[in-house]
PDB file of C-alpha atoms in Angstrom:
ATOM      1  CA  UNK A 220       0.000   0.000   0.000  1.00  0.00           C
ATOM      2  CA  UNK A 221       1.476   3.448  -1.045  1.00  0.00           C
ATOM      3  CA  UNK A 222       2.125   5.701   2.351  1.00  0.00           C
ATOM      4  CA  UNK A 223      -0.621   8.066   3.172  1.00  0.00           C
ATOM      5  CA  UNK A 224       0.074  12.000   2.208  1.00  0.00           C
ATOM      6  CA  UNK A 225       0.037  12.469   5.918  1.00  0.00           C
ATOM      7  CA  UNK A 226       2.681  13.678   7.857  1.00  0.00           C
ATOM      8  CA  UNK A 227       4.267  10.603   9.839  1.00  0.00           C
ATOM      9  CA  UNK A 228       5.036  12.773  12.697  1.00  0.00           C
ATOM     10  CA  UNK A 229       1.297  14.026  13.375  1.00  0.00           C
ATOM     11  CA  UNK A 230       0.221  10.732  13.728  1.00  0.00           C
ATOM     12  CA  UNK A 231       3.056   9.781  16.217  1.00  0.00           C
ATOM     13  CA  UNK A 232       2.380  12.873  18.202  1.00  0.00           C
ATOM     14  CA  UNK A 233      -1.553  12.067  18.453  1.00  0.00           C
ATOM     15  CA  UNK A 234      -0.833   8.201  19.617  1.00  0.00           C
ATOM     16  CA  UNK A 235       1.330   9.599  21.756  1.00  0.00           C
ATOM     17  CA  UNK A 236      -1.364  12.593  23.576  1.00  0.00           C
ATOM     18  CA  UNK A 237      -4.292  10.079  22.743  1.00  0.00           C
ATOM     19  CA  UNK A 238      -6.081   8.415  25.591  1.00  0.00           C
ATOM     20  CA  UNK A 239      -4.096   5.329  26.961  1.00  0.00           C
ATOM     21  CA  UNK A 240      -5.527   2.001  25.952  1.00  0.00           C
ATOM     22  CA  UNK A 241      -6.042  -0.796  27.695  1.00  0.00           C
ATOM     23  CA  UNK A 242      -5.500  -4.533  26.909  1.00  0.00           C
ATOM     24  CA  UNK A 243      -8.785  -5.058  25.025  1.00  0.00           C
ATOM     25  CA  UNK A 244      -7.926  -2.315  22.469  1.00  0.00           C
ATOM     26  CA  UNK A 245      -3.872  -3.991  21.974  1.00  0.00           C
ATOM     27  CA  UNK A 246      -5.762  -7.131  21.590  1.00  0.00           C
ATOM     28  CA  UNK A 247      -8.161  -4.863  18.784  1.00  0.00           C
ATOM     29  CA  UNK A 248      -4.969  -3.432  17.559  1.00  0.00           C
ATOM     30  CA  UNK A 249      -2.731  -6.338  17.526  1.00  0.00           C
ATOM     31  CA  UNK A 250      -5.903  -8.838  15.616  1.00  0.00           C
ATOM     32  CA  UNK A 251      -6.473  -5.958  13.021  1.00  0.00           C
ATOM     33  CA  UNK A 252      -2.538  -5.728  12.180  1.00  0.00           C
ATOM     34  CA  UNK A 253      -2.031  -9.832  11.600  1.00  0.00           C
ATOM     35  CA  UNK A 254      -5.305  -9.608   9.535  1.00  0.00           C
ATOM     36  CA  UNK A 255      -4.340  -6.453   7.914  1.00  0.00           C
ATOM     37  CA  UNK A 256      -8.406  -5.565   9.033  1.00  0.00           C
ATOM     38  CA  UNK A 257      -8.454  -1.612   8.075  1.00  0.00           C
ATOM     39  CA  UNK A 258      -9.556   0.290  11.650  1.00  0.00           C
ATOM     40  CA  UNK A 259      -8.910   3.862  12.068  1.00  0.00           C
ATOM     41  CA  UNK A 260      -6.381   3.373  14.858  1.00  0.00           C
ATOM     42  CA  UNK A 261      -5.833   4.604  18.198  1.00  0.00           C
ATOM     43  CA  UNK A 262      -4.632   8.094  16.861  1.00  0.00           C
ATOM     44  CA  UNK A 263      -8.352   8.598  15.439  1.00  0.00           C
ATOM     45  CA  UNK A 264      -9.784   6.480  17.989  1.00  0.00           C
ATOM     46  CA  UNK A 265      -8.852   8.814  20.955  1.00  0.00           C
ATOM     47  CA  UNK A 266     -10.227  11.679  18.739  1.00  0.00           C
ATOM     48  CA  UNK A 267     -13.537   9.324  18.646  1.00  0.00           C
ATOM     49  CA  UNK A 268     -13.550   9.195  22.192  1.00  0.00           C
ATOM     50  CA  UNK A 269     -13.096  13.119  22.535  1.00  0.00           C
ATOM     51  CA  UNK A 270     -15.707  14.470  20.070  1.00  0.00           C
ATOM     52  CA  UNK A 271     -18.155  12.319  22.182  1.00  0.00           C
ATOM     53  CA  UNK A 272     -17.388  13.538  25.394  1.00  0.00           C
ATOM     54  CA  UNK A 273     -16.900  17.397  23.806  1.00  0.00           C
ATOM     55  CA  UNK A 274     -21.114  16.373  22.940  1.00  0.00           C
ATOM     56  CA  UNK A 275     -21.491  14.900  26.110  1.00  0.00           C
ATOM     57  CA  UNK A 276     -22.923  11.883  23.944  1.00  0.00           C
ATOM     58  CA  UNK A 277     -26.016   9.526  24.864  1.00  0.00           C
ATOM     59  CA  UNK A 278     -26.020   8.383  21.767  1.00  0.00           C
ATOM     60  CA  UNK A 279     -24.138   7.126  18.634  1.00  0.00           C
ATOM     61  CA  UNK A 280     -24.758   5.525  15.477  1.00  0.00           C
ATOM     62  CA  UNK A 281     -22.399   4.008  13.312  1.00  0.00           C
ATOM     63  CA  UNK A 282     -22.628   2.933   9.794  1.00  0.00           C
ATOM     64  CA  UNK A 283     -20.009   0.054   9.812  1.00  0.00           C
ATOM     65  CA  UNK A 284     -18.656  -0.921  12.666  1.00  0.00           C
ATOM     66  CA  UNK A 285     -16.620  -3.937  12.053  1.00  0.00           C
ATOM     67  CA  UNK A 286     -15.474  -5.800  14.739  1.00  0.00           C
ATOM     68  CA  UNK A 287     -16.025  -2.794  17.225  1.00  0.00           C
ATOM     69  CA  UNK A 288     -12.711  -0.950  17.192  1.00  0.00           C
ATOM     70  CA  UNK A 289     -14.180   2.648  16.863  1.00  0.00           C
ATOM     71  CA  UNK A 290     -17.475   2.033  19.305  1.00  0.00           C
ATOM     72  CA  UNK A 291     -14.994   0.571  21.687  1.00  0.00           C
ATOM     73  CA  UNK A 292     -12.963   4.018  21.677  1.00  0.00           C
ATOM     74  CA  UNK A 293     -16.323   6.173  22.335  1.00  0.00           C
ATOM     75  CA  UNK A 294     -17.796   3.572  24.760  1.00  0.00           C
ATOM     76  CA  UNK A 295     -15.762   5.114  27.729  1.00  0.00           C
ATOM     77  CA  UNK A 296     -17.557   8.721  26.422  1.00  0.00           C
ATOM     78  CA  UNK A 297     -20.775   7.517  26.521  1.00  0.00           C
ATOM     79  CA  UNK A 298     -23.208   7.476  29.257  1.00  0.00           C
ATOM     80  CA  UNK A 299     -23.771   5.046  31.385  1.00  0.00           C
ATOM     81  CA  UNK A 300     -27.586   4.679  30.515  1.00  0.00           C
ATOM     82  CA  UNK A 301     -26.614   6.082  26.577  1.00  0.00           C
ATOM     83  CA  UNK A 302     -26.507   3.609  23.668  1.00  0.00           C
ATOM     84  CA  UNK A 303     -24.122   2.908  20.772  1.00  0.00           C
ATOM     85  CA  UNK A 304     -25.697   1.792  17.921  1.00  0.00           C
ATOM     86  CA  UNK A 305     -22.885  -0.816  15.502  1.00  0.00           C
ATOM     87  CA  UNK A 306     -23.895  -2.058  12.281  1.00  0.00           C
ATOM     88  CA  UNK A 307     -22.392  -4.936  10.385  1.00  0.00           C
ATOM     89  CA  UNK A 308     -23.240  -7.180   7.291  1.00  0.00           C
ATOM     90  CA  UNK A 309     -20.461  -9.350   8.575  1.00  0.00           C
ATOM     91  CA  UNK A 310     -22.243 -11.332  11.181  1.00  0.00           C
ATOM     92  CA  UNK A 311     -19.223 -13.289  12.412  1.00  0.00           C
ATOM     93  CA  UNK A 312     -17.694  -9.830  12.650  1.00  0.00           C
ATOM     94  CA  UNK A 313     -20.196  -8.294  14.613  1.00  0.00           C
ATOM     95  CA  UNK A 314     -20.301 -11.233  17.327  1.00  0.00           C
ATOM     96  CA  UNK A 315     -16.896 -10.166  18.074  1.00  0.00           C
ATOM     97  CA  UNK A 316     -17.582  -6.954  18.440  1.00  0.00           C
ATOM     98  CA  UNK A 317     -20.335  -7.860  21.036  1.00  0.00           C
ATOM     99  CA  UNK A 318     -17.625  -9.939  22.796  1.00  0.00           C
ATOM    100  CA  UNK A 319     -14.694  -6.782  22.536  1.00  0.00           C
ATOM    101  CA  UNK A 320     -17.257  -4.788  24.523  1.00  0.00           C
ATOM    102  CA  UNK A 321     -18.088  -7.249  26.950  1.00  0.00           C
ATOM    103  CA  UNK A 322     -15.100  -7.740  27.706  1.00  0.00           C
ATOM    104  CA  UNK A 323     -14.665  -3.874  28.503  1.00  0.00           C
ATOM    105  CA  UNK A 324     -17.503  -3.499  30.459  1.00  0.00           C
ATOM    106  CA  UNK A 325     -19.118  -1.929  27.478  1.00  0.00           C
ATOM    107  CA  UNK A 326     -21.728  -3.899  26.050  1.00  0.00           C
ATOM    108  CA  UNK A 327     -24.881  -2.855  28.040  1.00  0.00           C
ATOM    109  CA  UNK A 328     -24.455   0.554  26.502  1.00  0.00           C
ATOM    110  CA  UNK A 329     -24.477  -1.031  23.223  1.00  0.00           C
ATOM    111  CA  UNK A 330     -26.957  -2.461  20.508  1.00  0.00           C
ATOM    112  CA  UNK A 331     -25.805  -5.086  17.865  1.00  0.00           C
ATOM    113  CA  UNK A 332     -27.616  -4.502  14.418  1.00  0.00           C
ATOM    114  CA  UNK A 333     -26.601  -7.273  11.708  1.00  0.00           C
ATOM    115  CA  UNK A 334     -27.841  -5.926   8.011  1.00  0.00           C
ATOM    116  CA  UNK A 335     -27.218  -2.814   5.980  1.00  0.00           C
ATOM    117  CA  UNK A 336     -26.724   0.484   8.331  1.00  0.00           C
ATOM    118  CA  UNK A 337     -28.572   2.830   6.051  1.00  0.00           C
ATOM    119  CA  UNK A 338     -31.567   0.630   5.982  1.00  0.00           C
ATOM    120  CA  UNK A 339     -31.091   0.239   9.910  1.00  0.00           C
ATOM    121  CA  UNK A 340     -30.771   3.817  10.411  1.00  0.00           C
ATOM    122  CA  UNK A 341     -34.668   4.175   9.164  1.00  0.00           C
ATOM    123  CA  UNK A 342     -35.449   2.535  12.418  1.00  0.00           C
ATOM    124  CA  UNK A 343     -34.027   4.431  14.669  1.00  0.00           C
ATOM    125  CA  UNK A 344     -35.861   7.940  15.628  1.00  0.00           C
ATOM    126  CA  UNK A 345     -32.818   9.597  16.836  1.00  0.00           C
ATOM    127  CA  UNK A 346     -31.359  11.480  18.016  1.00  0.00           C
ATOM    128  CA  UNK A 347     -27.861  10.578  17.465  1.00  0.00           C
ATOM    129  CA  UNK A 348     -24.993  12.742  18.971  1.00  0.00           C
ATOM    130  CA  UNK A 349     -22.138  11.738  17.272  1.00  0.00           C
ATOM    131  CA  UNK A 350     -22.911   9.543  13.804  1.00  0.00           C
ATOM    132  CA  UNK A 351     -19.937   7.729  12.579  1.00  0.00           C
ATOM    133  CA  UNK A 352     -19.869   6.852   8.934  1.00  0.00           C
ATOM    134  CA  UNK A 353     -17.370   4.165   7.566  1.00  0.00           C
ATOM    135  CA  UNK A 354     -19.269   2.173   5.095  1.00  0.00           C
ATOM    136  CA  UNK A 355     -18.884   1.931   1.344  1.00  0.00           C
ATOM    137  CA  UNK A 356     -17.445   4.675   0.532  1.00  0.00           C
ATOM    138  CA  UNK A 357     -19.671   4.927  -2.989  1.00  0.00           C
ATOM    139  CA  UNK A 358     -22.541   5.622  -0.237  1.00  0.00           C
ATOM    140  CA  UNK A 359     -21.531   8.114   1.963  1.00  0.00           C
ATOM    141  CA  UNK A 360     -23.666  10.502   0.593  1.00  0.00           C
ATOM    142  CA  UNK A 361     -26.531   8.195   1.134  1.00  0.00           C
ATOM    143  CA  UNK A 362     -25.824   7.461   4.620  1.00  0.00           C
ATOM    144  CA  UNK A 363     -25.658  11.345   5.417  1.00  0.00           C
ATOM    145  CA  UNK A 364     -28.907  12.054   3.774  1.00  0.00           C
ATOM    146  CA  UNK A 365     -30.371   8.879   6.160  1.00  0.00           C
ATOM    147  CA  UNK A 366     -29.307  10.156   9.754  1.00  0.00           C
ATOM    148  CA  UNK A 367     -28.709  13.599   8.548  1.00  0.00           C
ATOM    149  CA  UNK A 368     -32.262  14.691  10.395  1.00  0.00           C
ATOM    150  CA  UNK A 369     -31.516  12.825  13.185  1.00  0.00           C
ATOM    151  CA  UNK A 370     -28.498  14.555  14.166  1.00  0.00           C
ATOM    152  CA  UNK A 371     -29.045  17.740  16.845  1.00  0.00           C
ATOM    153  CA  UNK A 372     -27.597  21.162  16.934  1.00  0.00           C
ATOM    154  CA  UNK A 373     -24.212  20.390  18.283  1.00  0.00           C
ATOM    155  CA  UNK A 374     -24.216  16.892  17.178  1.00  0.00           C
ATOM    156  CA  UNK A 375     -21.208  15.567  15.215  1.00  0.00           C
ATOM    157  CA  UNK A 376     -21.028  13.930  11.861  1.00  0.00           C
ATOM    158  CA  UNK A 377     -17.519  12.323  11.155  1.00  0.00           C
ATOM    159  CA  UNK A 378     -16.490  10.684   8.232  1.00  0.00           C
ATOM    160  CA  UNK A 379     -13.287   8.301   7.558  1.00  0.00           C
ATOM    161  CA  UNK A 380     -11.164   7.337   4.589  1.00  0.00           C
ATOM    162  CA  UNK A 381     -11.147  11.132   3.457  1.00  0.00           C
ATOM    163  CA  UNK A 382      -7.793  11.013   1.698  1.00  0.00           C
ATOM    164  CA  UNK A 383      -6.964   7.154   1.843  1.00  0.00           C
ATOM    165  CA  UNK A 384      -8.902   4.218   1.659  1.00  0.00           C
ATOM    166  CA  UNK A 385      -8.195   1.305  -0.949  1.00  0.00           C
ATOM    167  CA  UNK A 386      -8.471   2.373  -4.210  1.00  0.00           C
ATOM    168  CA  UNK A 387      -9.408   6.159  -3.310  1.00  0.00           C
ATOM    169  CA  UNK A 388      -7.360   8.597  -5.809  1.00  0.00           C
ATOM    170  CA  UNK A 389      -6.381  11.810  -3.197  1.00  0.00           C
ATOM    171  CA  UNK A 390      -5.693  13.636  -6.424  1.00  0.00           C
ATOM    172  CA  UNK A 391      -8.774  12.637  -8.480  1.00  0.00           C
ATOM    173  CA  UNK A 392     -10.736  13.651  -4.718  1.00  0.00           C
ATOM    174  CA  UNK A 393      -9.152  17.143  -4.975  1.00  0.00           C
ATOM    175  CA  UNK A 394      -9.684  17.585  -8.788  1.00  0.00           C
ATOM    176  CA  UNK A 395     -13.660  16.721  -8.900  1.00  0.00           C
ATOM    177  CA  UNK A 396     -13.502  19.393  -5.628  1.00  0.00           C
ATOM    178  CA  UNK A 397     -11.950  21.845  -7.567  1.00  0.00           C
ATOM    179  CA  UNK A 398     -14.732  21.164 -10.475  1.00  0.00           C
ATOM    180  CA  UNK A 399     -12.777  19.511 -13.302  1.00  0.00           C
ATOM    181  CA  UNK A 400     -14.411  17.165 -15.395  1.00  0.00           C
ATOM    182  CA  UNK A 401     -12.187  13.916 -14.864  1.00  0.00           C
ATOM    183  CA  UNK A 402     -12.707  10.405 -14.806  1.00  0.00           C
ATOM    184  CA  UNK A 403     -12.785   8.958 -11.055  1.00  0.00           C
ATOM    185  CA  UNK A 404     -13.072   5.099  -9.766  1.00  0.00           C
ATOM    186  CA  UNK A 405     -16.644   5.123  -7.563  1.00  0.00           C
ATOM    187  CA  UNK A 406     -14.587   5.106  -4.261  1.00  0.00           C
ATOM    188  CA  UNK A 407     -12.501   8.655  -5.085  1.00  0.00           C
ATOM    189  CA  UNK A 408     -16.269  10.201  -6.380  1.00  0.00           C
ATOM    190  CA  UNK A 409     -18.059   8.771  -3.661  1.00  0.00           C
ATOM    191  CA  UNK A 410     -15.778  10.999  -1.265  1.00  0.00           C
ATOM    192  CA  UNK A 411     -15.590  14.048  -3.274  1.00  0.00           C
ATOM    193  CA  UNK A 412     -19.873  13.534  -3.269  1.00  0.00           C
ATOM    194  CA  UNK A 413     -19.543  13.207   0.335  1.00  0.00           C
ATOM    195  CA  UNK A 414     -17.429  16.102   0.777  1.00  0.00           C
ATOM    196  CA  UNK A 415     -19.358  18.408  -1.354  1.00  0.00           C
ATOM    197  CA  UNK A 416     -22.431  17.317  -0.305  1.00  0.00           C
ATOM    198  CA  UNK A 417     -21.867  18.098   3.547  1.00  0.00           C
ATOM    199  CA  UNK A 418     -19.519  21.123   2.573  1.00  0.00           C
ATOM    200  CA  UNK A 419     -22.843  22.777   1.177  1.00  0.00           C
ATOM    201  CA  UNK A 420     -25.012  21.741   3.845  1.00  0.00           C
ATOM    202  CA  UNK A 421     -25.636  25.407   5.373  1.00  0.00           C
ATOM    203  CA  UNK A 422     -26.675  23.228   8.408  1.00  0.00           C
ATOM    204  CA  UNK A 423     -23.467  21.887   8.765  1.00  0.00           C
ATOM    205  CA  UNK A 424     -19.849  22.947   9.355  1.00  0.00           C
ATOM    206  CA  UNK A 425     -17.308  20.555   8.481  1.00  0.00           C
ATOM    207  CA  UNK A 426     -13.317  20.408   9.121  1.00  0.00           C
ATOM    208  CA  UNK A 427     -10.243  18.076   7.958  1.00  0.00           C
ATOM    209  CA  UNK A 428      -8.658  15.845  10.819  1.00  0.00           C
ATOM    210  CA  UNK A 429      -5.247  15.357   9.684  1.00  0.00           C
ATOM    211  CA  UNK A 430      -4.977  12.014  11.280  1.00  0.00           C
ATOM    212  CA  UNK A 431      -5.436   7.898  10.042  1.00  0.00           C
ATOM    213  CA  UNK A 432      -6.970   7.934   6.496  1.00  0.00           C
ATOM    214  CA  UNK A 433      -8.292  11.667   6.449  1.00  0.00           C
ATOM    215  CA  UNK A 434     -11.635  12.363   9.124  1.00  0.00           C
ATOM    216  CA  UNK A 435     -14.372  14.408   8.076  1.00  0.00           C
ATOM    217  CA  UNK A 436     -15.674  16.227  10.955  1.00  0.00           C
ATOM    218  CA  UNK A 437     -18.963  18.275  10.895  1.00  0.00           C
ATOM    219  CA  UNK A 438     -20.980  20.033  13.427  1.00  0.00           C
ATOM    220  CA  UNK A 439     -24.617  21.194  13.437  1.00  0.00           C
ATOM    221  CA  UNK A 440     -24.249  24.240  13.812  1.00  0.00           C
ATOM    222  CA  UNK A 441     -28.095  24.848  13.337  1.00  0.00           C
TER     223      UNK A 441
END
């Protein structure tokens, strides 16, 4: 895999001021590097963790949540009577993720939904203080439009794989931004959808985390 156009050092420095983990999230850590499993590590997890408690978070929603690795990070930010919502189409995937969180004193605060998160979203009434999306990236844009209503003023929409994920093209991202006519694999247009679509959302204010893949980060502002 080519390196991300990161800098190496800002992640460093982030592991190194995010919160300290414990030996359920090196187990997470060490399972998703001998399976080469794509997570958003601990930099971006401990940046999870503190966007929920700067909402003071009852309630979360993600739209892929693998085998738990980002829910695990906000569980600690998340009420004690508040609910984290994971998604998975990977069943086998999502058991563990029930088990991770057991095993971290999590998993009262959290429900286990096995199918496709944007047709699980419909379910839910909301509302959802932060709202995680890490899904296919070609459907962003339709997960945003899903939950988008159920997120509050001062709720927190964050998005991952921004500038890296697979066979995302950073350039071909930047080009479609900047409104040239190109042609773009359905990951790298997916994003740049995503990104205009939120970054024209009067509704919404939205930032760059510098950290993992590229995070999307955007507030309801009203």
């Amino acid at each position: 895999m080519d390196e991300a156009p990161l800098p190496e050092v800002t992640e460093q420095f982030a592991r190194t001021l995010a919160p300290a983990s414990d030996p359920v999230i090196e187990e997470m850590d060490a399972k998703a590097d001998r399976e080469g499993f794509p997570t958003v590590g601990p930099a971006v997890g401990g940046w999870l963790r503190l966007v929920a408690r700067m909402v003071d978070a009852d309630r979360v929603f993600e739209f892929g949540s693998g085998f738990g690795y980002s829910a695990y990070w906000m569980a600690p930010a998340v009420s004690d009577d508040g609910q984290i919502v994971l998604t998975e189409i990977d069943a086998d995937e999502l058991e563990e993720a029930r088990e991770f969180l057991d095993r971290g004193g999590f998993v009262n605060r959290a429900a286990f939904e096995h199918g496709d998160a944007i047709e699980i979203v419909e379910s839910y009434d909301g509302p959802f203080d932060v709202v995680l999306i890490d899904n296919e990236k070609h459907r962003y844009t339709e997960a945003f439009e899903a939950v988008r209503d159920k997120v509050p003023v001062g709720g927190a929409v964050v998005a991952d794989n921004m500038i890296e994920a697979g066979p995302l093209e950073f350039e071909a991202v930047q080009a479609l931004l900047d409104g040239d006519d190109i042609d773009a694999n359905e990951t790298s247009r997916g994003i740049a959808t995503y990104l205009e679509r939120v970054g024209d959302d009067p509704a919404f204010e939205t930032g760059l985390l510098p950290l993992g893949e590229g995070v999307a980060v955007s507030v309801r502002v009203q």
